[in-house]
Amino acid sequence: MSTDVIKNSIVADMNLAPEGHLKIDWVEAHMPVLNRVRKEFEADLPFKGLKVTICLHLEAKTAYLAKVIQAGGAEVTITGSNPLSTQDDVCAALVEDGITVFAKYNPDPVEYKQLILRSLETKPDFIIDDGGDLVTILHSERPDLLETIRGGAEETTTGIIKLKALEKQKVLNLPMVAVNDAYCKHLFDNRYGTGQSAFDGIIRTTNLVVAGSTVVVVGYGWCGKGVAMRAKGLGANVIVTEVDAIKAVEAHMDGFRVMPMVEAAKLGDFFITVTGNKAVITGEHFDVMKDGAVLANAGHFDVEVSIPELKKRSTSVRTVRKNIEEYRFADGRKMYLLAEGRLVNLAAADGHPAEIMDTTFALQALGLRYVRENYETLNPAVINVPYEIDEKVARYKLESLNIELDTLTEEQIQYLDSWNV
């Protein structure tokens, strides 16, 4: 353990490290794909002599990704991408493992931003971002820190939206791999990960039954598909709201009721937002909701449920259980907001299952290595994960499960390559 790392880090309590090590050890035992990538990195040292700053939800699975990047020779700094998802024991454990940490659970907004800035002021060569926090600060407030950064990788839908906006406006200054858009990310992480972890947070926090209730899923992208699937599996009646006609048809043909939000608001017991947009549940919806409606967000930022309008309509607000705020209206109705409208699966639970993040973080690690090896020829742009990396991760996953594939014969390959057979 480096005394400089301890001296430079900002964490809540180093005495919590033993519990953090146990958490990291647990996920390491359930992440065979990332373990395989780690062995490759230990042999090749792709990041030797380089600095990498990571901004992700700082819990055990993310911590293990940081250790894998470190095993590739990098000097790693990590900060949290959400004030309520940071786990202080995991932070302390990482510091003991030689990784500089700037993160605490639930800092005030000013301190939260300062922690992110501190991570960037280490002048990294490469970054891993979640939700675009690092990229946004770099381009809007600290462009001077862009000088050393050669590129990076982005984790989530919201971050990709920001990156594409920067690219469209021709102000993006570095190549960023869109990990979120890889098949092994959105097909599995966004769908199966979000579906399970969102309900993990809701059930853990409320201790209410889902079976027989009406669950309104706001947005039917990959995350919304996963949430709707899990709600159905738990016995709920599921309603989907959408603004995209194609996704609305898909939701209908998947067996879900589809209607405008203002109609769904009258029927829902649980509302789960997964759009990546702001104000998808607003005052006109609160006005017609049932007494006791539960509001949860599984999108990156706390803007999908309009909290200002919720407060405006409330005569009182109180915390009734950890991560549950009760908003009482003048007519006596009560609305329950989970985890302050932040990511319910991370702020009120432990995020996606380890086996899911195994493939996602393997993509992150290999995607970052791709940027490291090719940054001199890459333009400042949003870059797709090369299919070869995506397919490699899938094969590693299958091998870890002892599942075998068929292989095309030469005759089949020739047939597929022909047009006049």
PDB file of C-alpha atoms in Angstrom, residues 134 136 141 213 251 333 337 352 374:
ATOM      1  CA  LEU A 134     -15.864  13.673 -17.019  1.00  0.00           C
ATOM      2  CA  THR A 136     -18.862  17.395 -19.755  1.00  0.00           C
ATOM      3  CA  GLU A 141     -15.114  24.054 -17.559  1.00  0.00           C
ATOM      4  CA  SER A 213     -49.858  -4.441  -8.942  1.00  0.00           C
ATOM      5  CA  ALA A 251     -44.106  -3.231 -26.582  1.00  0.00           C
ATOM      6  CA  ARG A 333     -52.774  11.716  -1.349  1.00  0.00           C
ATOM      7  CA  LEU A 337     -40.096   8.874  -4.286  1.00  0.00           C
ATOM      8  CA  HIS A 352     -26.405  -5.043 -11.815  1.00  0.00           C
ATOM      9  CA  ASN A 374      -5.169   3.199 -32.074  1.00  0.00           C
TER      10      ASN A 374
END
